[in-house]
mmCIF file of C-alpha atoms in Angstrom:
data_model
loop_
_atom_site.group_PDB
_atom_site.id
_atom_site.type_symbol
_atom_site.label_atom_id
_atom_site.label_comp_id
_atom_site.label_asym_id
_atom_site.label_seq_id
_atom_site.Cartn_x
_atom_site.Cartn_y
_atom_site.Cartn_z
ATOM 1 C CA ASP A 200 0.000 0.000 0.000
ATOM 2 C CA ALA A 201 1.615 3.231 -1.175
ATOM 3 C CA GLY A 202 -0.406 5.422 1.163
ATOM 4 C CA VAL A 203 -1.313 8.923 0.012
ATOM 5 C CA THR A 204 0.868 10.176 -2.811
ATOM 6 C CA GLN A 205 1.148 13.726 -4.109
ATOM 7 C CA SER A 206 2.829 15.197 -7.141
ATOM 8 C CA PRO A 207 4.899 17.127 -7.779
ATOM 9 C CA THR A 208 6.919 17.428 -4.555
ATOM 10 C CA HIS A 209 8.217 20.891 -5.360
ATOM 11 C CA LEU A 210 7.067 23.574 -7.765
ATOM 12 C CA ILE A 211 8.103 27.128 -8.577
ATOM 13 C CA LYS A 212 5.630 29.381 -10.377
ATOM 14 C CA THR A 213 5.443 33.044 -11.319
ATOM 15 C CA ARG A 214 2.770 35.431 -10.046
ATOM 16 C CA GLY A 215 -0.335 35.290 -12.204
ATOM 17 C CA GLN A 216 0.285 31.760 -13.433
ATOM 18 C CA GLN A 217 -1.913 28.747 -12.806
ATOM 19 C CA VAL A 218 -0.925 25.514 -11.069
ATOM 20 C CA THR A 219 -2.359 22.007 -10.743
ATOM 21 C CA LEU A 220 -1.437 19.698 -7.886
ATOM 22 C CA ARG A 221 -2.330 16.021 -7.781
ATOM 23 C CA CYS A 222 -3.211 13.511 -5.070
ATOM 24 C CA SER A 223 -3.811 9.768 -5.036
ATOM 25 C CA PRO A 224 -5.583 8.593 -1.892
ATOM 26 C CA LYS A 225 -4.712 5.605 0.241
ATOM 27 C CA SER A 226 -6.194 2.369 -1.038
ATOM 28 C CA GLY A 227 -9.767 1.936 0.182
ATOM 29 C CA HIS A 228 -10.291 5.631 0.888
ATOM 30 C CA ASP A 229 -12.966 7.590 -0.973
ATOM 31 C CA THR A 230 -12.625 11.103 0.419
ATOM 32 C CA VAL A 231 -9.881 13.630 -0.281
ATOM 33 C CA SER A 232 -9.295 16.843 1.637
ATOM 34 C CA TRP A 233 -6.832 19.564 0.707
ATOM 35 C CA TYR A 234 -4.991 21.778 3.173
ATOM 36 C CA GLN A 235 -2.662 24.761 2.841
ATOM 37 C CA GLN A 236 0.152 24.986 5.374
ATOM 38 C CA ALA A 237 2.018 28.273 5.455
ATOM 39 C CA LEU A 238 5.430 28.331 7.085
ATOM 40 C CA GLY A 239 5.145 28.079 10.857
ATOM 41 C CA GLN A 240 1.373 27.568 10.779
ATOM 42 C CA GLY A 241 -1.036 24.683 11.126
ATOM 43 C CA PRO A 242 -2.740 23.250 8.040
ATOM 44 C CA GLN A 243 -5.747 25.284 6.871
ATOM 45 C CA PHE A 244 -8.671 23.424 5.270
ATOM 46 C CA ILE A 245 -9.295 24.331 1.633
ATOM 47 C CA PHE A 246 -11.989 21.856 0.533
ATOM 48 C CA GLN A 247 -13.057 18.243 0.592
ATOM 49 C CA TYR A 248 -14.164 15.980 -2.258
ATOM 50 C CA TYR A 249 -16.385 12.933 -2.097
ATOM 51 C CA GLU A 250 -18.127 11.156 -4.971
ATOM 52 C CA GLU A 251 -16.560 13.658 -7.385
ATOM 53 C CA GLU A 252 -18.334 16.564 -5.690
ATOM 54 C CA GLU A 253 -17.000 19.342 -3.487
ATOM 55 C CA ARG A 254 -18.518 18.448 -0.170
ATOM 56 C CA GLN A 255 -17.209 21.203 2.080
ATOM 57 C CA ARG A 256 -15.134 24.310 1.569
ATOM 58 C CA GLY A 257 -12.994 26.400 3.847
ATOM 59 C CA ASN A 258 -12.402 30.127 3.674
ATOM 60 C CA PHE A 259 -10.482 30.228 0.388
ATOM 61 C CA PRO A 260 -11.251 32.330 -2.716
ATOM 62 C CA ASP A 261 -12.668 30.933 -5.939
ATOM 63 C CA ARG A 262 -9.153 30.962 -7.423
ATOM 64 C CA PHE A 263 -8.818 27.656 -5.611
ATOM 65 C CA SER A 264 -10.750 24.894 -7.315
ATOM 66 C CA GLY A 265 -10.587 21.150 -7.416
ATOM 67 C CA HIS A 266 -11.740 17.971 -8.957
ATOM 68 C CA GLN A 267 -12.127 14.339 -7.983
ATOM 69 C CA PHE A 268 -11.963 11.542 -10.512
ATOM 70 C CA PRO A 269 -13.867 8.230 -10.526
ATOM 71 C CA ASN A 270 -10.766 6.470 -9.125
ATOM 72 C CA TYR A 271 -10.933 8.876 -6.115
ATOM 73 C CA SER A 272 -7.754 10.737 -7.060
ATOM 74 C CA SER A 273 -7.979 14.496 -6.914
ATOM 75 C CA GLU A 274 -6.536 17.694 -8.293
ATOM 76 C CA LEU A 275 -6.169 21.122 -6.741
ATOM 77 C CA ASN A 276 -6.024 24.053 -9.151
ATOM 78 C CA VAL A 277 -4.985 27.553 -8.220
ATOM 79 C CA ASN A 278 -5.438 30.378 -10.734
ATOM 80 C CA ALA A 279 -3.856 33.837 -10.815
ATOM 81 C CA LEU A 280 -1.174 32.881 -8.310
ATOM 82 C CA LEU A 281 -0.190 35.393 -5.641
ATOM 83 C CA LEU A 282 3.002 35.509 -3.618
ATOM 84 C CA GLY A 283 0.896 34.632 -0.577
ATOM 85 C CA ASP A 284 -0.061 31.312 -2.139
ATOM 86 C CA SER A 285 3.439 30.045 -1.421
ATOM 87 C CA ALA A 286 2.965 27.174 1.022
ATOM 88 C CA LEU A 287 3.009 23.430 1.532
ATOM 89 C CA TYR A 288 -0.156 21.927 0.078
ATOM 90 C CA LEU A 289 -1.233 18.762 1.823
ATOM 91 C CA CYS A 290 -3.716 16.189 0.699
ATOM 92 C CA ALA A 291 -5.392 13.900 3.222
ATOM 93 C CA SER A 292 -7.553 10.897 2.455
ATOM 94 C CA SER A 293 -10.117 9.101 4.568
ATOM 95 C CA TYR A 294 -13.167 6.861 4.278
ATOM 96 C CA LEU A 295 -16.360 8.828 4.716
ATOM 97 C CA GLY A 296 -18.533 5.928 5.736
ATOM 98 C CA ARG A 297 -16.398 5.079 8.762
ATOM 99 C CA ASP A 298 -15.027 7.245 11.507
ATOM 100 C CA THR A 299 -11.449 6.821 10.383
ATOM 101 C CA GLU A 300 -8.322 8.829 10.779
ATOM 102 C CA ALA A 301 -7.037 10.991 7.972
ATOM 103 C CA PHE A 302 -3.757 10.047 6.302
ATOM 104 C CA PHE A 303 -1.632 12.801 4.841
ATOM 105 C CA GLY A 304 0.506 12.818 1.743
ATOM 106 C CA GLN A 305 4.008 14.244 1.836
ATOM 107 C CA GLY A 306 2.780 17.507 0.368
ATOM 108 C CA THR A 307 3.677 19.757 -2.545
ATOM 109 C CA ARG A 308 5.888 22.735 -1.744
ATOM 110 C CA LEU A 309 4.687 25.612 -3.964
ATOM 111 C CA THR A 310 6.834 28.711 -4.277
ATOM 112 C CA VAL A 311 5.412 31.715 -6.114
ATOM 113 C CA VAL A 312 7.982 34.273 -7.266
ATOM 114 C CA GLY B 242 -16.941 27.274 12.253
ATOM 115 C CA GLU B 243 -14.605 25.433 14.568
ATOM 116 C CA ASN B 244 -11.710 27.311 16.177
ATOM 117 C CA VAL B 245 -8.812 25.490 17.832
ATOM 118 C CA GLU B 246 -6.333 27.262 20.093
ATOM 119 C CA GLN B 247 -3.058 25.564 21.008
ATOM 120 C CA HIS B 248 -0.513 26.426 23.711
ATOM 121 C CA PRO B 249 2.366 26.829 24.120
ATOM 122 C CA SER B 250 3.813 27.715 20.728
ATOM 123 C CA THR B 251 7.275 26.559 21.836
ATOM 124 C CA LEU B 252 8.227 24.116 24.574
ATOM 125 C CA SER B 253 11.782 23.276 25.613
ATOM 126 C CA VAL B 254 12.442 20.367 27.972
ATOM 127 C CA GLN B 255 15.366 18.253 29.103
ATOM 128 C CA GLU B 256 15.550 14.631 28.039
ATOM 129 C CA GLY B 257 13.548 12.518 30.466
ATOM 130 C CA ASP B 258 11.190 15.324 31.489
ATOM 131 C CA SER B 259 7.486 15.354 30.703
ATOM 132 C CA ALA B 260 5.873 17.659 28.152
ATOM 133 C CA VAL B 261 2.274 18.856 28.088
ATOM 134 C CA ILE B 262 0.552 20.624 25.199
ATOM 135 C CA LYS B 263 -2.958 22.010 25.598
ATOM 136 C CA CYS B 264 -5.712 22.784 23.109
ATOM 137 C CA THR B 265 -9.179 24.277 23.341
ATOM 138 C CA TYR B 266 -11.945 24.066 20.773
ATOM 139 C CA SER B 267 -15.109 26.032 20.209
ATOM 140 C CA ASP B 268 -17.623 23.736 18.485
ATOM 141 C CA SER B 269 -19.397 21.438 20.950
ATOM 142 C CA ALA B 270 -20.334 19.181 18.004
ATOM 143 C CA SER B 271 -16.687 18.175 17.497
ATOM 144 C CA ASN B 272 -16.265 14.536 18.438
ATOM 145 C CA TYR B 273 -12.813 13.456 17.270
ATOM 146 C CA PHE B 274 -9.499 14.903 18.422
ATOM 147 C CA PRO B 275 -6.267 13.710 16.791
ATOM 148 C CA TRP B 276 -2.712 14.782 17.498
ATOM 149 C CA TYR B 277 -0.157 14.947 14.696
ATOM 150 C CA LYS B 278 3.635 15.092 14.808
ATOM 151 C CA GLN B 279 5.378 16.857 11.954
ATOM 152 C CA GLU B 280 9.119 16.708 11.501
ATOM 153 C CA LEU B 281 10.842 19.291 9.349
ATOM 154 C CA GLY B 282 9.959 18.843 5.696
ATOM 155 C CA LYS B 283 7.758 15.820 6.335
ATOM 156 C CA ARG B 284 4.050 15.046 6.382
ATOM 157 C CA PRO B 285 1.976 15.272 9.570
ATOM 158 C CA GLN B 286 1.734 11.831 11.138
ATOM 159 C CA LEU B 287 -0.967 10.762 13.550
ATOM 160 C CA ILE B 288 0.472 9.844 16.933
ATOM 161 C CA ILE B 289 -2.674 9.440 19.019
ATOM 162 C CA ASP B 290 -6.353 10.324 18.844
ATOM 163 C CA ILE B 291 -9.357 10.379 21.149
ATOM 164 C CA ARG B 292 -13.072 10.331 20.575
ATOM 165 C CA SER B 293 -15.655 12.224 22.541
ATOM 166 C CA ASN B 294 -16.973 9.180 24.402
ATOM 167 C CA VAL B 295 -13.581 8.652 26.073
ATOM 168 C CA GLY B 296 -11.862 10.820 28.682
ATOM 169 C CA GLU B 297 -8.330 9.516 28.412
ATOM 170 C CA LYS B 298 -6.240 7.347 26.124
ATOM 171 C CA LYS B 299 -2.677 6.152 26.534
ATOM 172 C CA ASP B 300 -0.122 4.626 24.175
ATOM 173 C CA GLN B 301 3.222 3.908 25.810
ATOM 174 C CA ARG B 302 4.812 7.309 26.598
ATOM 175 C CA ILE B 303 1.993 9.315 25.027
ATOM 176 C CA ALA B 304 -1.403 10.078 26.532
ATOM 177 C CA VAL B 305 -4.281 12.357 25.622
ATOM 178 C CA THR B 306 -7.007 13.642 27.922
ATOM 179 C CA LEU B 307 -10.303 15.209 26.912
ATOM 180 C CA ASN B 308 -12.643 17.408 28.941
ATOM 181 C CA LYS B 309 -15.787 17.869 26.835
ATOM 182 C CA THR B 310 -17.448 20.147 29.349
ATOM 183 C CA ALA B 311 -14.571 22.593 29.273
ATOM 184 C CA LYS B 312 -13.856 21.903 25.573
ATOM 185 C CA HIS B 313 -10.195 21.245 26.039
ATOM 186 C CA PHE B 314 -7.827 18.378 25.406
ATOM 187 C CA SER B 315 -4.177 17.829 26.168
ATOM 188 C CA LEU B 316 -1.223 15.782 24.976
ATOM 189 C CA HIS B 317 1.138 14.364 27.566
ATOM 190 C CA ILE B 318 4.535 12.936 26.652
ATOM 191 C CA THR B 319 6.520 11.295 29.437
ATOM 192 C CA GLU B 320 10.234 10.427 29.501
ATOM 193 C CA THR B 321 10.902 12.660 26.511
ATOM 194 C CA GLN B 322 13.694 11.748 24.108
ATOM 195 C CA PRO B 323 15.584 13.887 21.568
ATOM 196 C CA GLU B 324 13.711 12.130 18.745
ATOM 197 C CA ASP B 325 10.466 13.561 20.168
ATOM 198 C CA SER B 326 11.641 16.983 18.935
ATOM 199 C CA ALA B 327 9.164 18.119 16.266
ATOM 200 C CA VAL B 328 6.116 20.303 15.765
ATOM 201 C CA TYR B 329 2.939 18.890 17.281
ATOM 202 C CA PHE B 330 -0.525 19.831 16.054
ATOM 203 C CA CYS B 331 -3.837 19.220 17.737
ATOM 204 C CA ALA B 332 -7.009 19.089 15.663
ATOM 205 C CA ALA B 333 -10.749 18.788 16.123
ATOM 206 C CA ARG B 334 -13.266 17.206 13.753
ATOM 207 C CA GLY B 335 -16.983 17.797 13.846
ATOM 208 C CA TYR B 336 -18.809 17.076 10.600
ATOM 209 C CA SER B 337 -15.984 15.596 8.600
ATOM 210 C CA THR B 338 -13.134 18.082 8.298
ATOM 211 C CA LEU B 339 -10.212 18.735 10.602
ATOM 212 C CA THR B 340 -9.491 22.137 12.129
ATOM 213 C CA PHE B 341 -5.897 22.414 13.319
ATOM 214 C CA GLY B 342 -4.213 24.398 16.020
ATOM 215 C CA LYS B 343 -1.187 26.499 15.113
ATOM 216 C CA GLY B 344 1.284 23.970 16.428
ATOM 217 C CA THR B 345 3.784 23.575 19.254
ATOM 218 C CA MET B 346 7.484 23.245 18.551
ATOM 219 C CA LEU B 347 8.851 20.772 21.092
ATOM 220 C CA LEU B 348 12.602 20.838 21.653
ATOM 221 C CA VAL B 349 14.095 18.036 23.747
ATOM 222 C CA SER B 350 17.682 18.664 24.814
ATOM 223 C CA PRO B 351 19.978 15.712 25.598
#
């Protein structure tokens, strides 16, 4: 079992560009949540996907969007990048039907210059 | 929404001492409280969790206590070791998403 995998591990983008981050959940999990972790802060919830629908959303602008595919993998898209979007983006997977713990991927370090 | 406060932000102890990290939460509907350890450059890893129907849980040197009335929960690490040095995050889950505290940097000196 590979656990939760994210790609890429590191990314450098220019202000105004768009970025897509990818996440494959742990085997058997059907729910993917995305978090933004700024340096020295705790992870902040962006949104959660289940059955290919956005199920819940945190306090993030519409520039942040996502998608879940039939195989439960997910993408996070950020448009019109700002310097403040520089952070570690974490994906966590879980199984909605059971009260299970969330497993995190290793994250994607996004740097906006 | 849920709000989780975590204290202290930094904690320095000598090897062998105990360490205690405290968190409070605001949403009385929250029913699951995990603790994560994050080493530099690595993913958060679950070290212990507690559900709202339990007051205390222990796993070797690590224990968590929960006071639902006061809406606070704490992490206790006994006989600390240098490899316990990391950032620790508490979190609370109500509906289905986790709200994290801002983290505690634990430094264990040999």
